Amino acid sequence: MESDPTVAEARKQALRAQALELGFSVMGVAPVQPELRRAYFLQWLAEGQHAEMAWMARDPERRLDPQQVLPEARCIIACGFNYYQPEPRRRGRIAKYALGKDYHNLILKRLKQLCTTLRGWDGINRPYVDTGPLLEKPIGAAAGLGWQSKNTLVINPQQGQYLFLGMILTSVELPEDSAPRDRCGSCTRCIDICPTQAITAPYQLDARRCIAYLTIEHQGSIPLEFRRAIGDHLFGCDECLDVCPWNRWAQATREEKFAARTYPDLREMLDWTHDDFHAATAGTPIRRLKLPRWKRNICVVLGNTGDAHDLPALERAAADPDPMIAEHAHWAIQEIRNRG
Ligand code: SF4
Ligand code: SF4
């Protein structure tokens, strides 16, 4: 649309200033055909490492070619929004991104404000948060937000890894950034800490083994081989982030909507009705899980960390008409009894 380099640079600076005002910590611009680790992505899909996340395998060529999504696109704007906050101390850990309100709408609304500016420059735009047809992590790296690290997340040298990524495909021409140098070096902390060995090699993550997948996306019974390793992770897992030295200086998010909600003890939640669950989790990423899988996860955590005081609640759950809940409750009871 506009090829004058001075105008394009001025637009980018204006957009970046607006992004920062909207609460984003970082913004960069990736080429419309960025390096997307094509061979790895296709092999990852071919081996079924995306597990039940069927949408990942739908039309991979489209994912690998953003111009199939928007033929007019000339670049991709990538924004990172800090969501870090210390985890509250309680039984059953919830991944930091899910402690407060769901981020999708909040980030999308802010990307749409950037789109309004782009429209003023005659831009045709498509904003995406997580659910779109874009490979956010390699695009985020190509936009200079950071490097795609050994635990596969983008590391920003100043902000670390606790960043929600939002993308805008746009027809406006903007100066491109470039991926910073990989600074993982010889570190292997994320690989070493992973309780389920889901990081099968540096830069490779098998979703089928990842606690974030098993406790959030996975629909049915949690495979026995992973239950003990899940430990006290009730919803998601941050272990490979928490251990990363680049996250040492993460600052708490200033977004009040992400403030951690409080939840009752696991025992009490095991007796929840659907209404209780919906009331307590409304507007959070946890709501999408629905009650049966929430109770499934509670049983796993109690099986790993509970004691005799938890047995009455587990025995009630063992009589649940949902066979998945009942089976996980039986497993937990057995685990607690085995520990004596
Ligand atoms: S989120 Fe947890 S289970 Fe998944 S790769 Fe990281 S440490 Fe492993
Ligand atoms: S823990 Fe180490 S290897 Fe893993 S992402 Fe961080 S710096 Fe890279």
mmCIF file of C-alpha atoms in Angstrom, residues 1-167:
data_model
loop_
_atom_site.group_PDB
_atom_site.id
_atom_site.type_symbol
_atom_site.label_atom_id
_atom_site.label_comp_id
_atom_site.label_asym_id
_atom_site.label_seq_id
_atom_site.Cartn_x
_atom_site.Cartn_y
_atom_site.Cartn_z
ATOM 1 C CA MET A 1 0.000 0.000 0.000
ATOM 2 C CA GLU A 2 2.612 2.512 1.055
ATOM 3 C CA SER A 3 6.202 1.927 0.149
ATOM 4 C CA ASP A 4 7.820 5.197 1.274
ATOM 5 C CA PRO A 5 10.242 3.933 3.950
ATOM 6 C CA THR A 6 10.004 7.085 6.050
ATOM 7 C CA VAL A 7 6.213 6.939 6.161
ATOM 8 C CA ALA A 8 6.287 3.206 6.883
ATOM 9 C CA GLU A 9 8.737 3.696 9.772
ATOM 10 C CA ALA A 10 6.667 6.553 11.219
ATOM 11 C CA ARG A 11 3.554 4.377 11.060
ATOM 12 C CA LYS A 12 5.292 1.550 12.827
ATOM 13 C CA GLN A 13 6.475 3.846 15.595
ATOM 14 C CA ALA A 14 2.947 5.243 16.009
ATOM 15 C CA LEU A 15 1.511 1.749 16.120
ATOM 16 C CA ARG A 16 4.067 0.606 18.669
ATOM 17 C CA ALA A 17 3.313 3.624 20.887
ATOM 18 C CA GLN A 18 -0.408 2.795 20.672
ATOM 19 C CA ALA A 19 0.247 -0.881 21.455
ATOM 20 C CA LEU A 20 2.195 0.073 24.585
ATOM 21 C CA GLU A 21 -0.588 2.424 25.641
ATOM 22 C CA LEU A 22 -3.059 -0.439 25.219
ATOM 23 C CA GLY A 23 -1.055 -2.472 27.711
ATOM 24 C CA PHE A 24 1.059 -4.619 25.378
ATOM 25 C CA SER A 25 4.649 -5.002 26.516
ATOM 26 C CA VAL A 26 6.168 -5.607 23.105
ATOM 27 C CA MET A 27 5.277 -5.236 19.441
ATOM 28 C CA GLY A 28 7.164 -6.260 16.322
ATOM 29 C CA VAL A 29 6.623 -6.889 12.636
ATOM 30 C CA ALA A 30 7.240 -10.199 10.875
ATOM 31 C CA PRO A 31 7.517 -10.757 7.140
ATOM 32 C CA VAL A 32 4.364 -12.180 5.599
ATOM 33 C CA GLN A 33 6.312 -15.342 4.713
ATOM 34 C CA PRO A 34 8.302 -15.904 7.922
ATOM 35 C CA GLU A 35 10.460 -18.900 8.728
ATOM 36 C CA LEU A 36 7.940 -21.321 10.294
ATOM 37 C CA ARG A 37 9.952 -24.494 10.945
ATOM 38 C CA ARG A 38 7.943 -26.115 8.182
ATOM 39 C CA ALA A 39 9.608 -29.551 8.239
ATOM 40 C CA TYR A 40 9.285 -29.822 12.035
ATOM 41 C CA PHE A 41 5.643 -28.754 12.015
ATOM 42 C CA LEU A 42 4.673 -31.276 9.320
ATOM 43 C CA GLN A 43 6.546 -34.081 11.065
ATOM 44 C CA TRP A 44 4.998 -33.112 14.423
ATOM 45 C CA LEU A 45 1.558 -33.442 12.850
ATOM 46 C CA ALA A 46 2.425 -36.661 11.002
ATOM 47 C CA GLU A 47 3.508 -38.261 14.274
ATOM 48 C CA GLY A 48 0.278 -37.196 15.971
ATOM 49 C CA GLN A 49 2.117 -35.085 18.549
ATOM 50 C CA HIS A 50 -0.716 -32.547 18.422
ATOM 51 C CA ALA A 51 -2.846 -35.239 20.139
ATOM 52 C CA GLU A 52 -6.592 -34.456 20.081
ATOM 53 C CA MET A 53 -6.056 -30.852 18.979
ATOM 54 C CA ALA A 54 -7.465 -31.649 15.559
ATOM 55 C CA TRP A 55 -7.648 -27.994 14.543
ATOM 56 C CA MET A 56 -3.847 -27.927 14.419
ATOM 57 C CA ALA A 57 -3.861 -30.520 11.655
ATOM 58 C CA ARG A 58 -6.638 -28.895 9.637
ATOM 59 C CA ASP A 59 -5.230 -27.427 6.431
ATOM 60 C CA PRO A 60 -1.558 -27.198 7.514
ATOM 61 C CA GLU A 61 -0.530 -25.546 4.233
ATOM 62 C CA ARG A 62 -2.772 -22.600 5.130
ATOM 63 C CA ARG A 63 -1.055 -22.329 8.507
ATOM 64 C CA LEU A 64 2.295 -22.358 6.777
ATOM 65 C CA ASP A 65 1.318 -19.637 4.303
ATOM 66 C CA PRO A 66 -0.372 -16.621 5.924
ATOM 67 C CA GLN A 67 -1.150 -15.168 2.486
ATOM 68 C CA GLN A 68 -3.597 -18.024 1.936
ATOM 69 C CA VAL A 69 -5.499 -16.551 4.894
ATOM 70 C CA LEU A 70 -5.318 -12.969 3.606
ATOM 71 C CA PRO A 71 -3.920 -12.652 0.060
ATOM 72 C CA GLU A 72 -3.525 -8.865 0.450
ATOM 73 C CA ALA A 73 -1.330 -9.289 3.556
ATOM 74 C CA ARG A 74 2.095 -7.671 3.395
ATOM 75 C CA CYS A 75 3.315 -8.308 6.941
ATOM 76 C CA ILE A 76 2.263 -9.665 10.345
ATOM 77 C CA ILE A 77 2.172 -7.492 13.446
ATOM 78 C CA ALA A 78 2.907 -9.496 16.602
ATOM 79 C CA CYS A 79 2.148 -8.200 20.101
ATOM 80 C CA GLY A 80 2.986 -9.675 23.496
ATOM 81 C CA PHE A 81 0.956 -9.008 26.646
ATOM 82 C CA ASN A 82 2.514 -9.774 30.026
ATOM 83 C CA TYR A 83 0.350 -12.014 32.236
ATOM 84 C CA TYR A 84 2.846 -12.960 34.927
ATOM 85 C CA GLN A 85 1.784 -13.017 38.554
ATOM 86 C CA PRO A 86 2.917 -15.125 41.479
ATOM 87 C CA GLU A 87 0.728 -18.177 42.041
ATOM 88 C CA PRO A 88 -1.487 -18.122 45.143
ATOM 89 C CA ARG A 89 -0.586 -20.832 47.649
ATOM 90 C CA ARG A 90 -3.306 -23.467 47.682
ATOM 91 C CA ARG A 91 -3.929 -27.138 47.030
ATOM 92 C CA GLY A 92 -4.079 -27.664 43.282
ATOM 93 C CA ARG A 93 -2.029 -25.380 41.079
ATOM 94 C CA ILE A 94 -3.557 -23.384 38.262
ATOM 95 C CA ALA A 95 -1.346 -22.143 35.430
ATOM 96 C CA LYS A 96 -0.720 -18.424 35.697
ATOM 97 C CA TYR A 97 -2.422 -17.568 32.431
ATOM 98 C CA ALA A 98 -5.692 -18.978 33.810
ATOM 99 C CA LEU A 99 -5.689 -17.438 37.290
ATOM 100 C CA GLY A 100 -8.015 -14.585 36.329
ATOM 101 C CA LYS A 101 -10.268 -13.584 33.459
ATOM 102 C CA ASP A 102 -9.953 -15.207 30.057
ATOM 103 C CA TYR A 103 -7.530 -13.301 27.828
ATOM 104 C CA HIS A 104 -8.951 -13.928 24.357
ATOM 105 C CA ASN A 105 -11.562 -11.164 24.239
ATOM 106 C CA LEU A 106 -9.457 -8.716 26.175
ATOM 107 C CA ILE A 107 -6.480 -9.045 23.814
ATOM 108 C CA LEU A 108 -8.680 -9.209 20.704
ATOM 109 C CA LYS A 109 -10.416 -5.954 21.613
ATOM 110 C CA ARG A 110 -7.062 -4.227 21.926
ATOM 111 C CA LEU A 111 -5.814 -5.659 18.636
ATOM 112 C CA LYS A 112 -8.986 -4.303 17.045
ATOM 113 C CA GLN A 113 -8.031 -0.835 18.274
ATOM 114 C CA LEU A 114 -4.737 -1.206 16.422
ATOM 115 C CA CYS A 115 -6.749 -2.345 13.386
ATOM 116 C CA THR A 116 -8.705 0.911 13.530
ATOM 117 C CA THR A 117 -5.438 2.793 13.135
ATOM 118 C CA LEU A 118 -4.388 0.473 10.293
ATOM 119 C CA ARG A 119 -7.723 1.047 8.553
ATOM 120 C CA GLY A 120 -6.965 4.759 8.640
ATOM 121 C CA TRP A 121 -4.026 3.856 6.373
ATOM 122 C CA ASP A 122 -6.369 1.864 4.084
ATOM 123 C CA GLY A 123 -5.268 -1.412 5.676
ATOM 124 C CA ILE A 124 -7.145 -4.685 5.271
ATOM 125 C CA ASN A 125 -6.570 -6.533 8.533
ATOM 126 C CA ARG A 126 -7.248 -9.812 10.347
ATOM 127 C CA PRO A 127 -6.552 -9.888 14.098
ATOM 128 C CA TYR A 128 -6.034 -13.242 15.857
ATOM 129 C CA VAL A 129 -5.550 -14.389 19.417
ATOM 130 C CA ASP A 130 -4.568 -18.009 19.732
ATOM 131 C CA THR A 131 -7.500 -19.543 17.888
ATOM 132 C CA GLY A 132 -6.641 -18.339 14.377
ATOM 133 C CA PRO A 133 -4.818 -20.098 11.545
ATOM 134 C CA LEU A 134 -1.406 -18.662 12.450
ATOM 135 C CA LEU A 135 1.619 -20.306 14.049
ATOM 136 C CA GLU A 136 2.042 -17.662 16.737
ATOM 137 C CA LYS A 137 5.297 -18.784 18.290
ATOM 138 C CA PRO A 138 7.547 -18.804 15.192
ATOM 139 C CA ILE A 139 5.791 -15.679 13.904
ATOM 140 C CA GLY A 140 6.376 -13.959 17.264
ATOM 141 C CA ALA A 141 10.060 -14.847 16.958
ATOM 142 C CA ALA A 142 10.219 -13.653 13.339
ATOM 143 C CA ALA A 143 8.694 -10.351 14.497
ATOM 144 C CA GLY A 144 11.605 -9.902 16.880
ATOM 145 C CA LEU A 145 9.600 -10.412 20.090
ATOM 146 C CA GLY A 146 12.167 -12.957 21.180
ATOM 147 C CA TRP A 147 13.606 -16.304 20.169
ATOM 148 C CA GLN A 148 11.664 -19.560 20.108
ATOM 149 C CA SER A 149 13.339 -21.370 22.955
ATOM 150 C CA LYS A 150 14.003 -24.966 23.938
ATOM 151 C CA ASN A 151 10.616 -25.236 25.674
ATOM 152 C CA THR A 152 9.182 -23.902 22.378
ATOM 153 C CA LEU A 153 7.849 -20.644 23.868
ATOM 154 C CA VAL A 154 9.095 -17.234 22.794
ATOM 155 C CA ILE A 155 11.572 -15.662 25.215
ATOM 156 C CA ASN A 156 11.717 -11.889 25.193
ATOM 157 C CA PRO A 157 15.072 -10.845 26.704
ATOM 158 C CA GLN A 158 13.419 -8.156 28.863
ATOM 159 C CA GLN A 159 10.007 -9.666 29.575
ATOM 160 C CA GLY A 160 10.635 -13.405 29.642
ATOM 161 C CA GLN A 161 8.017 -15.922 28.520
ATOM 162 C CA TYR A 162 4.781 -15.072 30.322
ATOM 163 C CA LEU A 163 3.342 -13.330 27.280
ATOM 164 C CA PHE A 164 0.026 -13.752 25.527
ATOM 165 C CA LEU A 165 0.645 -13.405 21.811
ATOM 166 C CA GLY A 166 -1.728 -11.543 19.512
ATOM 167 C CA MET A 167 -1.270 -11.194 15.736
#
